[in-house]
Tab-separated table of N, CA and C in Angstrom:
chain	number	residue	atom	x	y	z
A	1	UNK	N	159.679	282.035	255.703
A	1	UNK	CA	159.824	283.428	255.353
A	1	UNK	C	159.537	283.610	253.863
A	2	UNK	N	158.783	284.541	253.619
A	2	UNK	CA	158.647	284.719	252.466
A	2	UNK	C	159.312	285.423	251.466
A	3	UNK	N	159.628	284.818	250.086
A	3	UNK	CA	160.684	285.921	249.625
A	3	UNK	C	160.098	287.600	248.949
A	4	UNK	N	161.133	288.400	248.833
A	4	UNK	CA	160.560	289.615	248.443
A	4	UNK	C	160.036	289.613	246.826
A	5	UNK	N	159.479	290.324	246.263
A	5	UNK	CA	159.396	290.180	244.997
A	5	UNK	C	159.661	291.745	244.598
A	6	UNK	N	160.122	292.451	243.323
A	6	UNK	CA	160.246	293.590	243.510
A	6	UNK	C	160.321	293.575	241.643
A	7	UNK	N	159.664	294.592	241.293
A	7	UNK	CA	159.537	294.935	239.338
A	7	UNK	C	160.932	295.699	238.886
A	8	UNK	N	161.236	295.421	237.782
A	8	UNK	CA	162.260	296.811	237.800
A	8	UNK	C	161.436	297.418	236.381
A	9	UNK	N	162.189	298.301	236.058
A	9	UNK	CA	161.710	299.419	235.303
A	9	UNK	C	161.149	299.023	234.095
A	10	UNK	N	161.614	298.230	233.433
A	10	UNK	CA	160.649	297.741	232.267
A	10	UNK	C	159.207	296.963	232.299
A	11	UNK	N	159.230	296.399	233.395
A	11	UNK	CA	158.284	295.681	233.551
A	11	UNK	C	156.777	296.862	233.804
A	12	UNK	N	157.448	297.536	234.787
A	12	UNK	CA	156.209	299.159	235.506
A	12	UNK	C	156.123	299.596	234.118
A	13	UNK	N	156.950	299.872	233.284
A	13	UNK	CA	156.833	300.379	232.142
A	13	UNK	C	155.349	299.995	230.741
A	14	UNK	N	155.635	298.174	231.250
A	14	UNK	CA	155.022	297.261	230.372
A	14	UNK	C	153.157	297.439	230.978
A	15	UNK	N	153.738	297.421	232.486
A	15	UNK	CA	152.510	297.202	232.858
A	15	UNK	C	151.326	298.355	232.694
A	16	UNK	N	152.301	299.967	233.164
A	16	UNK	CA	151.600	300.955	232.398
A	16	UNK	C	150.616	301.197	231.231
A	17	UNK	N	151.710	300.861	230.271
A	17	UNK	CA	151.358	301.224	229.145
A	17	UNK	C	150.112	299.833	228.193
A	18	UNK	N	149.955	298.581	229.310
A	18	UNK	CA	148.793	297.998	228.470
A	18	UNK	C	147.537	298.744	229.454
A	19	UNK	N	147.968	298.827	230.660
A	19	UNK	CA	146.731	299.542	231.072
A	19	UNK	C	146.666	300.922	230.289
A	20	UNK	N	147.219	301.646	230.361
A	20	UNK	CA	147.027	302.808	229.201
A	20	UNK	C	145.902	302.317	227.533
A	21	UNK	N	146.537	301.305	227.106
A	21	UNK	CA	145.835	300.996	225.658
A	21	UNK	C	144.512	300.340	226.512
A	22	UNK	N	144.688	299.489	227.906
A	22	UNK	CA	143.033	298.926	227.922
A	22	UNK	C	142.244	300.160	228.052
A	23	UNK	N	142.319	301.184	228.814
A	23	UNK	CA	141.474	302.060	229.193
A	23	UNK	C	141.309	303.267	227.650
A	24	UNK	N	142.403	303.372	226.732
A	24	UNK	CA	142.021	304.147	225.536
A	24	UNK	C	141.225	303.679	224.485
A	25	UNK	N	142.079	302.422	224.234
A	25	UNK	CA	141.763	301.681	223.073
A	25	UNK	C	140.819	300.361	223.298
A	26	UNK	N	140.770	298.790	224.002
A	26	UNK	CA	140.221	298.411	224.290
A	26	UNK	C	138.817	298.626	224.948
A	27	UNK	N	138.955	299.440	225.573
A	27	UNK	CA	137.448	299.384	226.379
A	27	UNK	C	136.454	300.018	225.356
A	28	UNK	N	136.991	301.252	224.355
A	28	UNK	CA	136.315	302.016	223.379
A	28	UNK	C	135.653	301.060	222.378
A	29	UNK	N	136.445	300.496	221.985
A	29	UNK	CA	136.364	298.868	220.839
A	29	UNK	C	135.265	297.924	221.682
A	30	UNK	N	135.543	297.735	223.279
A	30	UNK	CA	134.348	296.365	223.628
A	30	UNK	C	133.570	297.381	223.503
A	31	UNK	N	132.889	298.870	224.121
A	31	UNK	CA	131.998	299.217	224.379
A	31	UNK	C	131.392	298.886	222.644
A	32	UNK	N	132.258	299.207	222.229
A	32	UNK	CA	131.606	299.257	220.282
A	32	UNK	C	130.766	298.042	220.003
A	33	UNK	N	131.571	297.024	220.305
A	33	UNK	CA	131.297	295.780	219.839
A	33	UNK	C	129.916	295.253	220.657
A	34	UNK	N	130.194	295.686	221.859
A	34	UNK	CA	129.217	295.493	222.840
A	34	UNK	C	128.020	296.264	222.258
A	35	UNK	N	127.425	297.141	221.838
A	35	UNK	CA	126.377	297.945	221.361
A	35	UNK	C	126.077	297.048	219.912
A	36	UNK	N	127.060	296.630	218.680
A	36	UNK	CA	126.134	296.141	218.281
A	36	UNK	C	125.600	294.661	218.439
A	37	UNK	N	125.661	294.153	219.547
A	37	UNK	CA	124.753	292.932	219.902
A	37	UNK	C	125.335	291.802	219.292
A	38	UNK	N	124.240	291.099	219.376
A	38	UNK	CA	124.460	289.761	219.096
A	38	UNK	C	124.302	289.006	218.313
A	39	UNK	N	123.885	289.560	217.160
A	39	UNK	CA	123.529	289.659	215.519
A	39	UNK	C	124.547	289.207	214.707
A	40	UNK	N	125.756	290.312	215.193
A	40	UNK	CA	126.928	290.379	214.143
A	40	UNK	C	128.047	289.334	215.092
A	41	UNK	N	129.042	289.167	214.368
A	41	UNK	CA	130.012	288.618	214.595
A	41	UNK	C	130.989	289.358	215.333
A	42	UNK	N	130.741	290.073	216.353
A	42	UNK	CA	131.449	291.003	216.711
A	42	UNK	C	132.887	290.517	217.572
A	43	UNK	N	132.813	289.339	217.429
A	43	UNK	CA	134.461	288.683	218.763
A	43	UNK	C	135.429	289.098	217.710
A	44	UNK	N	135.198	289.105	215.957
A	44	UNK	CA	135.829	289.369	215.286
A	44	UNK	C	136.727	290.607	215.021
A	45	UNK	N	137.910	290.665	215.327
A	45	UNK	CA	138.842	291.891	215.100
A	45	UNK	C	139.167	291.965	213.982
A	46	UNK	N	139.481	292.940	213.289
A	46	UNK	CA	139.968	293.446	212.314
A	46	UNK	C	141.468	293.836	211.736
């Protein structure tokens, strides 16, 4: 039998809110980095 697994509120909370920053902040930044190629050093964060 398998056991249940179940989140409580901080965790839904946690998980929200990085998907929130991947889809605002991250994806805006790869698309960035992604455009200028392969020239620059772009893995580099700031």
């Amino acid at each position: 039998m398998m056991k249940t697994f179940t989140w409580n509120k901080e965790e839904i909370d946690l998980i929200y809110t990085v998907r929130e920053l991947a889809t605002t902040k991250i994806a805006e930044r790869a698309t960035y980095l992604d455009a200028t190629g392969d020239e620059s050093q772009d893995w580099v964060i700031p």
